[in-house]
């Protein structure tokens, strides 16, 4: 079930990235955030109740709530026009948790590739903290681009590999490729997309309603 949810995490990350890039209106993005947010709350709840007390299953499912609550928070911000600062500071908490889950994947679950994926998510949630919590609106387009790329790299692609039985959790080479890809792509995007273009402001819907984060 978690692998299915990961596919739709990729979809909503991509859509929210397009929203922050000004390609999708915030209210138009809200329904998918609700759908995926509910999915990412129901799924871990089911997994925990059927885990039979297995600590690793419960631990793995617990991280899914971070995504579910984030997307529901995004949807409320968009639909009700709420200030984005609450979501921003929540994102700081989530970013810290993502670092812990990353370490657990490296050490406890022997899955270095997903350890890097969690680092991706920690970076994205950290961007949302800076953008929304600290109100650095010059990062709006950059955060949108990072979210859109992560929707494919950390959502859709791993989900299809997991669903088809082709994910190799203990392959260090995959973790290295993911780490290098992220450093190169996100580093290259930063000087191109930070700040507002001449004569333009940050996307108004993202600015007013608080944008939309990860995973």
PDB file of C-alpha atoms in Angstrom, residues 72-176:
ATOM      1  CA  UNK A  72      -3.901  18.438   3.987  1.00  0.00           C
ATOM      2  CA  UNK A  73      -2.314  21.567   5.480  1.00  0.00           C
ATOM      3  CA  UNK A  74      -1.542  22.802   1.967  1.00  0.00           C
ATOM      4  CA  UNK A  75      -5.135  22.200   0.885  1.00  0.00           C
ATOM      5  CA  UNK A  76      -6.541  24.133   3.853  1.00  0.00           C
ATOM      6  CA  UNK A  77      -4.160  27.007   3.151  1.00  0.00           C
ATOM      7  CA  UNK A  78      -5.247  27.182  -0.460  1.00  0.00           C
ATOM      8  CA  UNK A  79      -8.986  26.804   0.078  1.00  0.00           C
ATOM      9  CA  UNK A  80      -9.255  29.068   3.124  1.00  0.00           C
ATOM     10  CA  UNK A  81      -6.598  31.610   2.202  1.00  0.00           C
ATOM     11  CA  UNK A  82      -4.683  30.976   5.433  1.00  0.00           C
ATOM     12  CA  UNK A  83      -1.327  32.501   6.215  1.00  0.00           C
ATOM     13  CA  UNK A  84       1.458  30.110   5.226  1.00  0.00           C
ATOM     14  CA  UNK A  85       3.627  30.641   8.316  1.00  0.00           C
ATOM     15  CA  UNK A  86       2.109  27.726  10.230  1.00  0.00           C
ATOM     16  CA  UNK A  87       2.834  25.362   7.373  1.00  0.00           C
ATOM     17  CA  UNK A  88       6.336  26.813   7.148  1.00  0.00           C
ATOM     18  CA  UNK A  89       7.192  26.114  10.770  1.00  0.00           C
ATOM     19  CA  UNK A  90       5.568  22.681  10.578  1.00  0.00           C
ATOM     20  CA  UNK A  91       7.870  22.048   7.621  1.00  0.00           C
ATOM     21  CA  UNK A  92      10.887  22.719   9.858  1.00  0.00           C
ATOM     22  CA  UNK A  93       9.704  19.937  12.181  1.00  0.00           C
ATOM     23  CA  UNK A  94       9.129  17.620   9.219  1.00  0.00           C
ATOM     24  CA  UNK A  95      12.571  18.386   7.757  1.00  0.00           C
ATOM     25  CA  UNK A  96      14.186  17.383  11.056  1.00  0.00           C
ATOM     26  CA  UNK A  97      12.151  14.155  11.148  1.00  0.00           C
ATOM     27  CA  UNK A  98      13.134  13.421   7.544  1.00  0.00           C
ATOM     28  CA  UNK A  99      16.802  13.539   8.549  1.00  0.00           C
ATOM     29  CA  UNK A 100      16.091  10.920  11.212  1.00  0.00           C
ATOM     30  CA  UNK A 101      14.262   8.689   8.727  1.00  0.00           C
ATOM     31  CA  UNK A 102      17.174   9.103   6.333  1.00  0.00           C
ATOM     32  CA  UNK A 103      19.600   7.880   8.969  1.00  0.00           C
ATOM     33  CA  UNK A 104      17.335   4.926   9.792  1.00  0.00           C
ATOM     34  CA  UNK A 105      17.278   3.876   6.142  1.00  0.00           C
ATOM     35  CA  UNK A 106      21.063   3.949   6.005  1.00  0.00           C
ATOM     36  CA  UNK A 107      21.639   2.143   9.316  1.00  0.00           C
ATOM     37  CA  UNK A 108      18.571   0.090  10.250  1.00  0.00           C
ATOM     38  CA  UNK A 109      16.871  -0.790   6.961  1.00  0.00           C
ATOM     39  CA  UNK A 110      20.034  -1.171   4.843  1.00  0.00           C
ATOM     40  CA  UNK A 111      18.506   0.925   2.077  1.00  0.00           C
ATOM     41  CA  UNK A 112      21.005   3.694   1.228  1.00  0.00           C
ATOM     42  CA  UNK A 113      19.061   4.752  -1.864  1.00  0.00           C
ATOM     43  CA  UNK A 114      15.992   5.559   0.206  1.00  0.00           C
ATOM     44  CA  UNK A 115      18.287   7.179   2.734  1.00  0.00           C
ATOM     45  CA  UNK A 116      19.206   9.634  -0.019  1.00  0.00           C
ATOM     46  CA  UNK A 117      15.539  10.004  -1.017  1.00  0.00           C
ATOM     47  CA  UNK A 118      14.736  11.062   2.555  1.00  0.00           C
ATOM     48  CA  UNK A 119      17.577  13.590   2.317  1.00  0.00           C
ATOM     49  CA  UNK A 120      15.895  14.966  -0.800  1.00  0.00           C
ATOM     50  CA  UNK A 121      12.686  15.373   1.167  1.00  0.00           C
ATOM     51  CA  UNK A 122      14.487  16.965   4.121  1.00  0.00           C
ATOM     52  CA  UNK A 123      15.942  19.503   1.691  1.00  0.00           C
ATOM     53  CA  UNK A 124      12.547  20.249   0.158  1.00  0.00           C
ATOM     54  CA  UNK A 125      10.792  20.642   3.507  1.00  0.00           C
ATOM     55  CA  UNK A 126      13.684  22.842   4.598  1.00  0.00           C
ATOM     56  CA  UNK A 127      13.041  25.042   1.571  1.00  0.00           C
ATOM     57  CA  UNK A 128       9.401  25.322   2.549  1.00  0.00           C
ATOM     58  CA  UNK A 129      10.404  26.406   6.026  1.00  0.00           C
ATOM     59  CA  UNK A 130      12.600  29.172   4.611  1.00  0.00           C
ATOM     60  CA  UNK A 131      10.003  30.168   2.002  1.00  0.00           C
ATOM     61  CA  UNK A 132       6.925  30.143   4.239  1.00  0.00           C
ATOM     62  CA  UNK A 133       8.180  30.281   7.800  1.00  0.00           C
ATOM     63  CA  UNK A 134      10.879  32.888   7.208  1.00  0.00           C
ATOM     64  CA  UNK A 135       9.008  34.464   4.268  1.00  0.00           C
ATOM     65  CA  UNK A 136      11.888  34.413   1.783  1.00  0.00           C
ATOM     66  CA  UNK A 137       9.683  34.755  -1.290  1.00  0.00           C
ATOM     67  CA  UNK A 138      12.679  34.950  -3.597  1.00  0.00           C
ATOM     68  CA  UNK A 139      12.858  31.162  -3.242  1.00  0.00           C
ATOM     69  CA  UNK A 140       9.338  30.588  -4.597  1.00  0.00           C
ATOM     70  CA  UNK A 141      10.271  29.539  -8.126  1.00  0.00           C
ATOM     71  CA  UNK A 142      13.318  27.570  -7.014  1.00  0.00           C
ATOM     72  CA  UNK A 143      11.263  25.650  -4.449  1.00  0.00           C
ATOM     73  CA  UNK A 144       8.659  24.950  -7.118  1.00  0.00           C
ATOM     74  CA  UNK A 145      11.260  23.567  -9.495  1.00  0.00           C
ATOM     75  CA  UNK A 146      12.798  21.390  -6.773  1.00  0.00           C
ATOM     76  CA  UNK A 147       9.342  20.047  -5.848  1.00  0.00           C
ATOM     77  CA  UNK A 148       8.501  19.239  -9.472  1.00  0.00           C
ATOM     78  CA  UNK A 149      11.795  17.410 -10.047  1.00  0.00           C
ATOM     79  CA  UNK A 150      11.425  15.500  -6.782  1.00  0.00           C
ATOM     80  CA  UNK A 151       7.921  14.453  -7.783  1.00  0.00           C
ATOM     81  CA  UNK A 152       9.503  12.396 -10.545  1.00  0.00           C
ATOM     82  CA  UNK A 153      12.803  11.373  -8.939  1.00  0.00           C
ATOM     83  CA  UNK A 154      11.619  10.558  -5.410  1.00  0.00           C
ATOM     84  CA  UNK A 155       7.997   9.672  -6.158  1.00  0.00           C
ATOM     85  CA  UNK A 156       7.055   8.272  -9.539  1.00  0.00           C
ATOM     86  CA  UNK A 157      10.294   6.479 -10.449  1.00  0.00           C
ATOM     87  CA  UNK A 158      10.877   4.698  -7.088  1.00  0.00           C
ATOM     88  CA  UNK A 159       7.174   3.819  -6.896  1.00  0.00           C
ATOM     89  CA  UNK A 160       7.187   2.074 -10.266  1.00  0.00           C
ATOM     90  CA  UNK A 161      10.436   0.271  -9.401  1.00  0.00           C
ATOM     91  CA  UNK A 162       8.955  -0.907  -6.101  1.00  0.00           C
ATOM     92  CA  UNK A 163       5.628  -1.919  -7.634  1.00  0.00           C
ATOM     93  CA  UNK A 164       7.355  -3.977 -10.336  1.00  0.00           C
ATOM     94  CA  UNK A 165       9.827  -5.588  -7.935  1.00  0.00           C
ATOM     95  CA  UNK A 166      12.843  -3.853  -9.461  1.00  0.00           C
ATOM     96  CA  UNK A 167      13.943  -1.701  -6.526  1.00  0.00           C
ATOM     97  CA  UNK A 168      17.284  -2.903  -5.143  1.00  0.00           C
ATOM     98  CA  UNK A 169      17.482  -1.515  -1.588  1.00  0.00           C
ATOM     99  CA  UNK A 170      21.109  -2.359  -0.804  1.00  0.00           C
ATOM    100  CA  UNK A 171      22.711  -1.041  -4.012  1.00  0.00           C
ATOM    101  CA  UNK A 172      25.100   1.702  -2.930  1.00  0.00           C
ATOM    102  CA  UNK A 173      25.681   2.787  -6.539  1.00  0.00           C
ATOM    103  CA  UNK A 174      22.042   3.896  -6.840  1.00  0.00           C
ATOM    104  CA  UNK A 175      22.388   6.007  -3.705  1.00  0.00           C
ATOM    105  CA  UNK A 176      25.498   7.653  -5.143  1.00  0.00           C
TER     106      UNK A 176
END
